[in-house]
CSV table of C-alpha atoms and ligand atoms in Angstrom, one decimal:
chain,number,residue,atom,x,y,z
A,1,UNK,CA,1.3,-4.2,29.6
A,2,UNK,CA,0.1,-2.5,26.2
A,3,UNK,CA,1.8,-1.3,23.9
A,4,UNK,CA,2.2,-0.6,19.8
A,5,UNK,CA,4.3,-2.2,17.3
A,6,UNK,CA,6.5,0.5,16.0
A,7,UNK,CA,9.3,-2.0,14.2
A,8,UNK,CA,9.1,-5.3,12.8
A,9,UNK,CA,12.5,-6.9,12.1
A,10,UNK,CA,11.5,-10.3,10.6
A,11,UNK,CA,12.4,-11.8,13.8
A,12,UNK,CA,11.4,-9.7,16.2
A,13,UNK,CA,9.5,-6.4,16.9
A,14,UNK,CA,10.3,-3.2,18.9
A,15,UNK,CA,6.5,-2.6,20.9
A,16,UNK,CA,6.7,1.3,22.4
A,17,UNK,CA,4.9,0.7,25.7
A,18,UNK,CA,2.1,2.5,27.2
A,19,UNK,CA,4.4,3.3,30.0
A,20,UNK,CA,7.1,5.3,26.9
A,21,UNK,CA,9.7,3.1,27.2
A,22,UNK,CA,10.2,0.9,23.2
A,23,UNK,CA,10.6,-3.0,24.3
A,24,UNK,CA,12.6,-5.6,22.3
A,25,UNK,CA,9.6,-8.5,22.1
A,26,UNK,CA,9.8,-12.1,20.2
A,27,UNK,CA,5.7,-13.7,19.7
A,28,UNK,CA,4.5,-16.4,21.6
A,29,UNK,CA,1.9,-18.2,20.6
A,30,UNK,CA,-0.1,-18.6,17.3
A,31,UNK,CA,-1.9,-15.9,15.8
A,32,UNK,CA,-4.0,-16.1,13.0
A,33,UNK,CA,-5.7,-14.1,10.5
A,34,UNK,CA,-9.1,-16.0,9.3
A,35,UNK,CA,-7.2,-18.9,8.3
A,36,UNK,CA,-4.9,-16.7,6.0
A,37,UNK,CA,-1.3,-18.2,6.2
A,38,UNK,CA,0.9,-14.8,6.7
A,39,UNK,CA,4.7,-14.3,6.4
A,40,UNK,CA,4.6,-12.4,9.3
A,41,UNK,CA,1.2,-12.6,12.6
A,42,UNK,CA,1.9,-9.6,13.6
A,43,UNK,CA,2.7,-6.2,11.7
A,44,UNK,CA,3.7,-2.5,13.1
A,45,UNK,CA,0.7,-0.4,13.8
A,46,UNK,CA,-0.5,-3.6,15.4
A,47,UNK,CA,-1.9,-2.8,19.3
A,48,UNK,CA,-0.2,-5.7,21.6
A,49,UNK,CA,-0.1,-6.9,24.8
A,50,UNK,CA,3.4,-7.6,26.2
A,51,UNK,CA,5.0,-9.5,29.2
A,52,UNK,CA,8.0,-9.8,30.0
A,53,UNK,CA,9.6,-12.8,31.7
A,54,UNK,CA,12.0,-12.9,35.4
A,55,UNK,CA,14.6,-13.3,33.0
A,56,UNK,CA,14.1,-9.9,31.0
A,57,UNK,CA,12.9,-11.4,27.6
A,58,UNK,CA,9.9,-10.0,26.8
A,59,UNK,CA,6.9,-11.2,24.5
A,60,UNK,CA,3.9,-10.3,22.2
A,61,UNK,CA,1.4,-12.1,24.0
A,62,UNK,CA,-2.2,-11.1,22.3
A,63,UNK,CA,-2.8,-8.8,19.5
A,64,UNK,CA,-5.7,-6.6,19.9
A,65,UNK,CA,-8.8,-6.7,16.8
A,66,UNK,CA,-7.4,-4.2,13.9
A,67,UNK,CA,-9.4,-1.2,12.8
A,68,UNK,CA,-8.1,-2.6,9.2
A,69,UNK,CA,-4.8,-3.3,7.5
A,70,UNK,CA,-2.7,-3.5,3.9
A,71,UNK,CA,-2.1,-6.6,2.7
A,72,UNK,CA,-1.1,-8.2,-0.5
A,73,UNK,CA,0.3,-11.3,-1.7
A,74,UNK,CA,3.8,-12.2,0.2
A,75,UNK,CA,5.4,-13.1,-3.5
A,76,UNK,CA,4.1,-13.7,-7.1
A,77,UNK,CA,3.3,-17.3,-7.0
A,78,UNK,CA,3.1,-17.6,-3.0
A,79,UNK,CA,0.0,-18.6,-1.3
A,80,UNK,CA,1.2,-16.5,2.2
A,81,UNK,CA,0.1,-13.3,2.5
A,82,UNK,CA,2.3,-10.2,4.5
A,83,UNK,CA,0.1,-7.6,6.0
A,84,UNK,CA,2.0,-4.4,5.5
A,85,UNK,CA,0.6,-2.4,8.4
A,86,UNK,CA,-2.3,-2.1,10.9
A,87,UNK,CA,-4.6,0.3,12.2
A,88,UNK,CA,-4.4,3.3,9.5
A,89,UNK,CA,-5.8,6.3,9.5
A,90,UNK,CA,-4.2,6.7,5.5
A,91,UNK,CA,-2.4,4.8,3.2
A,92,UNK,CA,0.3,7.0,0.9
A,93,UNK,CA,0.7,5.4,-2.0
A,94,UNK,CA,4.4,7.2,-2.9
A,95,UNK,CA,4.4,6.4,-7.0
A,96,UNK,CA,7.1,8.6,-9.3
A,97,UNK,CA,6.2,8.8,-13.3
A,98,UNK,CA,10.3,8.4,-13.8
A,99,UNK,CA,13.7,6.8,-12.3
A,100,UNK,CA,11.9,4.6,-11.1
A,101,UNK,CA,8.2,4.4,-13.1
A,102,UNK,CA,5.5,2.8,-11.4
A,103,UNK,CA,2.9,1.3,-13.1
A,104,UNK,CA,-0.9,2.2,-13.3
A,105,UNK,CA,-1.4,-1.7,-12.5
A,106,UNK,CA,0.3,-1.3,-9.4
A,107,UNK,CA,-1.3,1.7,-8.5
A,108,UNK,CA,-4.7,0.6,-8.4
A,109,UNK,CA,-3.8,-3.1,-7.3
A,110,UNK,CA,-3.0,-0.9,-4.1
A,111,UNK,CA,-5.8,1.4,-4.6
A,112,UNK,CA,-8.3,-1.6,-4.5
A,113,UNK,CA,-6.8,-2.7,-1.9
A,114,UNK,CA,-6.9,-0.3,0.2
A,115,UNK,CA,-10.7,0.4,-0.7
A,116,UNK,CA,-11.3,-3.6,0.7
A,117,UNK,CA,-10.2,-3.2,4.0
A,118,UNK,CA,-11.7,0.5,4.5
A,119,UNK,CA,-7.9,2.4,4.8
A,120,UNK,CA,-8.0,6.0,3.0
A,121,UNK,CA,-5.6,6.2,0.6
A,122,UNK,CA,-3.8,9.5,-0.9
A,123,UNK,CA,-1.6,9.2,-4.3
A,124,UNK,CA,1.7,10.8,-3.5
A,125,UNK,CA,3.1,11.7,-6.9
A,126,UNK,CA,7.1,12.4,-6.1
A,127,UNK,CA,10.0,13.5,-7.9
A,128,UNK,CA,8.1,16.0,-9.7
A,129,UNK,CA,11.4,18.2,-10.2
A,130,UNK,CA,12.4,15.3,-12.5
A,131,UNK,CA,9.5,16.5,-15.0
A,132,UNK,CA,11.0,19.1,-16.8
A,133,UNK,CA,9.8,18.7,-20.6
A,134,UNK,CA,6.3,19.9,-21.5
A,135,UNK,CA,5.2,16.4,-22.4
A,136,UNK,CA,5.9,14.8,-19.2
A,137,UNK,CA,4.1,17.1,-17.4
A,138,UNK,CA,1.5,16.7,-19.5
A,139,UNK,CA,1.6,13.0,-18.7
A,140,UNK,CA,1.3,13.4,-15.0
A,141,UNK,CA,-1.3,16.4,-14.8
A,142,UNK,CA,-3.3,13.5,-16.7
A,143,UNK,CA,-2.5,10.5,-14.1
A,144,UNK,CA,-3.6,13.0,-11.2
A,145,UNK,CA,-6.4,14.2,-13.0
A,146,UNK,CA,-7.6,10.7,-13.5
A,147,UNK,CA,-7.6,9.8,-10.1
A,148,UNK,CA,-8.7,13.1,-8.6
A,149,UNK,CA,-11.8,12.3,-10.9
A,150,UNK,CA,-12.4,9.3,-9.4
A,151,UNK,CA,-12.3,10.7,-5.9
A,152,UNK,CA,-8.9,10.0,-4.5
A,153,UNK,CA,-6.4,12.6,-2.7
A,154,UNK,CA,-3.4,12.9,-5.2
A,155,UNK,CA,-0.9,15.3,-4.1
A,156,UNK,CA,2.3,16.4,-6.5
A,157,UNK,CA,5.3,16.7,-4.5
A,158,UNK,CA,9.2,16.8,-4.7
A,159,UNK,CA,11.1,15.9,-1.2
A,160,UNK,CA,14.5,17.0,-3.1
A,161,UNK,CA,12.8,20.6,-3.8
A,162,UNK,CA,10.3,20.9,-0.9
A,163,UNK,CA,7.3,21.2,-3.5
A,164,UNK,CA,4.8,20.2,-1.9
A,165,UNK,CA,5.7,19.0,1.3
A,166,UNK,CA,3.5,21.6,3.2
A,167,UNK,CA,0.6,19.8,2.4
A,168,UNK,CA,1.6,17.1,2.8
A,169,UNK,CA,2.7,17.7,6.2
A,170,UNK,CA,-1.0,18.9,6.7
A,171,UNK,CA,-2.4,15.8,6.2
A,172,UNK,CA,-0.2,13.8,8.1
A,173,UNK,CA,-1.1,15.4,11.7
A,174,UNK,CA,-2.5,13.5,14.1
A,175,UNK,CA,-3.1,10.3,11.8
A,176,UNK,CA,-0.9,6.7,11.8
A,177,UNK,CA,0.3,7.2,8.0
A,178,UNK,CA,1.5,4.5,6.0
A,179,UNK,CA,4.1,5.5,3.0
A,180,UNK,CA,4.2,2.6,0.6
A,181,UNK,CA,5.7,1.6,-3.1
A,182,UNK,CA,7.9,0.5,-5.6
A,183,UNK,CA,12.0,0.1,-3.9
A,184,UNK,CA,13.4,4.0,-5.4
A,185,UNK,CA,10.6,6.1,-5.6
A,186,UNK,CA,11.5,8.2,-2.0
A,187,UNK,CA,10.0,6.8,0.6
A,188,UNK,CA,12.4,7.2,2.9
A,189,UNK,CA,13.6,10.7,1.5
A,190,UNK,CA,10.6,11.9,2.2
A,191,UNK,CA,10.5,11.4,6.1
A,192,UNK,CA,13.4,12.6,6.2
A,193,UNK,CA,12.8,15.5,4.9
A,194,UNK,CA,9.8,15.7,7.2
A,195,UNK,CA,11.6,14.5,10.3
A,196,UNK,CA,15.2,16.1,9.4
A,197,UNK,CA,16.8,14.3,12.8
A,198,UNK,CA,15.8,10.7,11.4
A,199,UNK,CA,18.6,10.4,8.7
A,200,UNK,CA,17.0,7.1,7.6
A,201,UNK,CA,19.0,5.7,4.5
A,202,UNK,CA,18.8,5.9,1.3
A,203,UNK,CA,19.5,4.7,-2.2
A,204,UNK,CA,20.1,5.2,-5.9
A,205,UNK,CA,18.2,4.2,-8.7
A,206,UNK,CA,19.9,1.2,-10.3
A,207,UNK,CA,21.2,3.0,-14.0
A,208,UNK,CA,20.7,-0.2,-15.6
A,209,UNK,CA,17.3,-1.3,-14.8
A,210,UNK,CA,15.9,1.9,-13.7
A,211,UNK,CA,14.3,0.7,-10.6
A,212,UNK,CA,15.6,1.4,-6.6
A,213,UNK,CA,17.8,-1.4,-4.3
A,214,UNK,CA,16.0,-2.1,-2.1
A,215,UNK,CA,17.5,0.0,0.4
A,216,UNK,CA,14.9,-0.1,3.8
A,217,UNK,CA,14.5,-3.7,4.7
A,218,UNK,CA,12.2,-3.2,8.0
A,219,UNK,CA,8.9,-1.6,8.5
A,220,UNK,CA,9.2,0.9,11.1
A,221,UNK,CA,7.2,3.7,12.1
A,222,UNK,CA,8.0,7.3,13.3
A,223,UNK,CA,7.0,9.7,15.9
A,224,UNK,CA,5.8,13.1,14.6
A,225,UNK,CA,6.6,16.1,16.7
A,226,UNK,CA,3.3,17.9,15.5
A,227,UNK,CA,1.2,14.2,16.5
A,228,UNK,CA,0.5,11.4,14.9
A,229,UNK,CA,3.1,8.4,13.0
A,230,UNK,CA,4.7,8.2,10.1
A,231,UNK,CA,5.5,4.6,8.4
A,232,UNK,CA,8.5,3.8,6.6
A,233,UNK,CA,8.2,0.2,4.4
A,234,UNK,CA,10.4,-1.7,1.9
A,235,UNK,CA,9.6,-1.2,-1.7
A,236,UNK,CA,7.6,-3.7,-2.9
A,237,UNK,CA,7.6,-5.1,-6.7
A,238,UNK,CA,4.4,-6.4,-7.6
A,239,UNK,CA,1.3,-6.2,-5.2
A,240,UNK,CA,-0.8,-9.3,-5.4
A,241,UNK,CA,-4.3,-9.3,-4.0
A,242,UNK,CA,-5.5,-12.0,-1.9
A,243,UNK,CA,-9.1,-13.4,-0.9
A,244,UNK,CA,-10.9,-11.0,-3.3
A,245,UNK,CA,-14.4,-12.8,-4.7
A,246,UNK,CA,-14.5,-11.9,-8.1
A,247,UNK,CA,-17.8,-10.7,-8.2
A,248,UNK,CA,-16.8,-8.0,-5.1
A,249,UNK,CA,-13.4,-6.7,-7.3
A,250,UNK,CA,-15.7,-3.6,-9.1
A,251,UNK,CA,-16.9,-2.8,-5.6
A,252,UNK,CA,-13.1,-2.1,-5.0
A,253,UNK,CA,-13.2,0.7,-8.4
A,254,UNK,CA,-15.3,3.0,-7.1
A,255,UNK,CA,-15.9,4.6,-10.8
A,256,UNK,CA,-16.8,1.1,-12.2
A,257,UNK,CA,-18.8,0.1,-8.8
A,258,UNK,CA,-21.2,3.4,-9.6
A,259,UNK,CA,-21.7,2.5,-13.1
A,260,UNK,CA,-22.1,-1.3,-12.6
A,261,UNK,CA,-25.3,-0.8,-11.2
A,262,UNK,CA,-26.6,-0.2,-14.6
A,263,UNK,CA,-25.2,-3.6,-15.9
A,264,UNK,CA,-28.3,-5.7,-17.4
A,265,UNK,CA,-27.4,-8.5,-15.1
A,266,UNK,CA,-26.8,-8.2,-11.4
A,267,UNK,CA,-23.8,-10.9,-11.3
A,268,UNK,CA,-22.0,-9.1,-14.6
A,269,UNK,CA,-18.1,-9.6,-14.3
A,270,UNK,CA,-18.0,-6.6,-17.1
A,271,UNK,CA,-16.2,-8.7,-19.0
A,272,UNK,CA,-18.4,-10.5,-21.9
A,273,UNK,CA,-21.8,-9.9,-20.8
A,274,UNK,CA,-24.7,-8.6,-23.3
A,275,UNK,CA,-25.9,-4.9,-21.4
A,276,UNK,CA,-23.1,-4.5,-19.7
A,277,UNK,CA,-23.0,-0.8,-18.9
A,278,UNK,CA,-19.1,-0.9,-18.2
A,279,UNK,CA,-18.4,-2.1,-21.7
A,280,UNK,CA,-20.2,0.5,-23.1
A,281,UNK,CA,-18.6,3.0,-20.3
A,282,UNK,CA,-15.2,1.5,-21.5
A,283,UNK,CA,-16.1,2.6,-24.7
A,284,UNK,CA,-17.2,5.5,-24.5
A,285,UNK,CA,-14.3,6.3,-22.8
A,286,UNK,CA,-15.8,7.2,-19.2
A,287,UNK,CA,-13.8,4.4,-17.7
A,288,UNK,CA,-10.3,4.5,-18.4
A,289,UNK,CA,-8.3,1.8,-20.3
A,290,UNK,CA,-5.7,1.8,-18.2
A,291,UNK,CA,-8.2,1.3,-14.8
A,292,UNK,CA,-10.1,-1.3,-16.8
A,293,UNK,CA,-6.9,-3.1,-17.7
A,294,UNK,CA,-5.9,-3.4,-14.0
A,295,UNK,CA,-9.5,-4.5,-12.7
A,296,UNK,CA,-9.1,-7.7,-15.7
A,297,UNK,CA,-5.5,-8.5,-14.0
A,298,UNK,CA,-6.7,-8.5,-10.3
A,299,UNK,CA,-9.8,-10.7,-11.7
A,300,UNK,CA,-7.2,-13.1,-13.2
A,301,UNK,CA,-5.7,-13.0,-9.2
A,302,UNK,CA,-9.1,-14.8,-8.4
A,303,UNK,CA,-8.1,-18.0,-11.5
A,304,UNK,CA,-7.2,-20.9,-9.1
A,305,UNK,CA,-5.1,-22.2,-12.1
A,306,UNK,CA,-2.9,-19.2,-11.2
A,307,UNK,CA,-1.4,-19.3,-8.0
A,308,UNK,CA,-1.6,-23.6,-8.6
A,309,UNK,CA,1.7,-25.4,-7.2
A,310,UNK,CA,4.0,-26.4,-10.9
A,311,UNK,CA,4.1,-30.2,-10.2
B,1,GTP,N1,15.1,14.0,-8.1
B,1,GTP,C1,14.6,13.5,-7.0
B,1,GTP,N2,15.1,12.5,-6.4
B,1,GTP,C2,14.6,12.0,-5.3
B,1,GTP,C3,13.4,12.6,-4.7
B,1,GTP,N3,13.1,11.8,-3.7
B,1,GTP,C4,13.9,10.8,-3.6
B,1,GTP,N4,14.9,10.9,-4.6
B,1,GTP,C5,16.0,10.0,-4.8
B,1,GTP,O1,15.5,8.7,-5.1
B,1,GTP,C6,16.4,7.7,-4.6
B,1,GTP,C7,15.7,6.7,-3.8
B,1,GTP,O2,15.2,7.2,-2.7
B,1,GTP,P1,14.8,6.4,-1.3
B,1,GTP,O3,14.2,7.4,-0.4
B,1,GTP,O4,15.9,5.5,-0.9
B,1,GTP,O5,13.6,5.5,-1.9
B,1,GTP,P2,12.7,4.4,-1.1
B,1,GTP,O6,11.4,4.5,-1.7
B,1,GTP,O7,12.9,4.6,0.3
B,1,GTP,O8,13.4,3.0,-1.6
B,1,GTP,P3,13.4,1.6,-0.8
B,1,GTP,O9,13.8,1.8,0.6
B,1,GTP,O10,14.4,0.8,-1.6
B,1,GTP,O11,12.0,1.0,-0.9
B,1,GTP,C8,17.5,8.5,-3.8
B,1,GTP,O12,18.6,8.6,-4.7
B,1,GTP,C9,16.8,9.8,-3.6
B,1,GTP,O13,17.8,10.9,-3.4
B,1,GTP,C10,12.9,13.7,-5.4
B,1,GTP,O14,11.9,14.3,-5.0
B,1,GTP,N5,13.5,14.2,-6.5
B,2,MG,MG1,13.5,3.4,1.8
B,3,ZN,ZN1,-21.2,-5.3,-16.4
């Protein structure tokens, strides 16, 4: 039987059948990703075949080829990779610009990310209620108009007011959505406030370090009653890249790819090179800093030295 991996417990998985009914399933058997070492073989979204023994426990037998996936780095200095999820149609990116504040280095870590392995992604600014003086406003029309410039889908929303939320809602229909981010910024709030029934828990934002606690510990994904699936994941602190080349890492910034081409010569890291038309884009301030300084730290991902074991 064939199913889909709606719940990944570390352990084992919930797979809702074809046949409607969800199945309790542990793996068997070795899977793979190109020789990738991952924390966990298979990830919700994934499309599985399952068999269950005489005895009632039932297995993940074979996973079927994904459309793509979201992976990054399972920890800082960790050679494992952990896919996030499979099989997208879009990946929110749920980023707040206070309690917590996500960085622009994380954003487009995931951005690029997403842009290697081919999964649409939409910036989901929340907590926008929590912008009340002039100057942060300010602050965030810019960081949405900065990415809307570059092309992506950036939506300002508030699940504690509702701003928002219908077009979000829009965009959600008939698609497998992934909601990912830092641990506080309201990823779970947020399907709940789309799927009122759920009550998925919450948490508060530490006072001291201003960051979340880590509150959802499984990846899990939801049914919508208008179509399509909703993801919830743990927040995630840093998001490592893995496997990039570093000569394919513009391809991943869609402004620098476009202006790259103009680059005097053809393998041009945009990082020293005489003609280099991103230097002078960088300059002249048609690349932002901020973008730029985030491209240099996923190019220092690609440094063996880096990720080198400390004996
Ligand atoms: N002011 C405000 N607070 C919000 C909003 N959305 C969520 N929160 C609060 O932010 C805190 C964290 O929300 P969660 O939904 O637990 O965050 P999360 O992203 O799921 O966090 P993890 O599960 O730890 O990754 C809670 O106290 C929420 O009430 C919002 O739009 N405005
Ligand atoms: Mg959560
Ligand atoms: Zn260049």
């Amino acid at each position: 039987m064939d199913g889909l991996v709606i719940k990944n417990t570390g352990s084992w998985y919930v797979v809702h059948a074809d046949n409607g009914e969800d199945v309790n399933c542990k793996i068997k058997g070795n899977f793979r990703l190109k020789g990738i070492r991952t924390t966990n073989p298979v990830a919700v979204g994934d499309r599985v075949t399952i068999s269950v023994n005489p005895d009632g426990n039932a297995f993940i037998t074979a996973i079927q080829p994904r459309k793509n996936y979201i992976i990054r780095r399972a920890s800082n200095l960790s050679k494992e990779s952990h896919i996030i999820a499979a099989n997208l149609d879009c990946a929110f990116l749920v980023v707040t610009l206070a309690h917590p504040v996500t960085s622009t280095t994380f954003i487009d870590r995931f951005l690029a990310t997403a842009e290697a392995y081919r999964v649409p992604a939409v910036l989901l600014i929340n907590k926008v209620d929590l912008l009340t003086d002039d100057e942060d406003k300010e602050y965030c029309e810019a960081v949405a108009s900065l990415y809307r410039t570059i092309g992506y889908d950036v939506l300002e929303i508030s699940a504690l007011t509702g701003e928002g939320m219908t077009e979000l809602r829009e965009r959600l229909k008939d698609k497998i959505s992934l909601f990912s981010g830092n641990s506080g910024v309201g990823k779970s709030t947020i399907i709940n406030a789309l799927l009122p029934d759920l009550d998925l828990r919450t948490g508060s934002i530490s006072d001291m370090h201003d960051t979340g606690m880590h509150t959802t510990t499984f990846s899990e994904m939801f049914p919508l009653p208008e179509g399509g699936w909703i993801i919830d994941t743990p927040g995630i602190k840093g998001f490592g890249t893995i496997d990039f080349d570093k000569h394919e890492i513009a391809h991943f910034f869609p402004e620098i790819f476009k202006i790259s081409a103009d680059c005097k010569y053809g393998n041009c890291t945009h990082t020293h090179e005489p003609g280099c038309a991103v230097l002078k884009a960088l300059d002249d301030h048609y690349i932002s800093q901020s973008r730029y300084a985030s491209y240099l730290s996923i190019l220092d991902d690609t440094n063996p030295d880096k990720y080198r074991k400390p004996f």
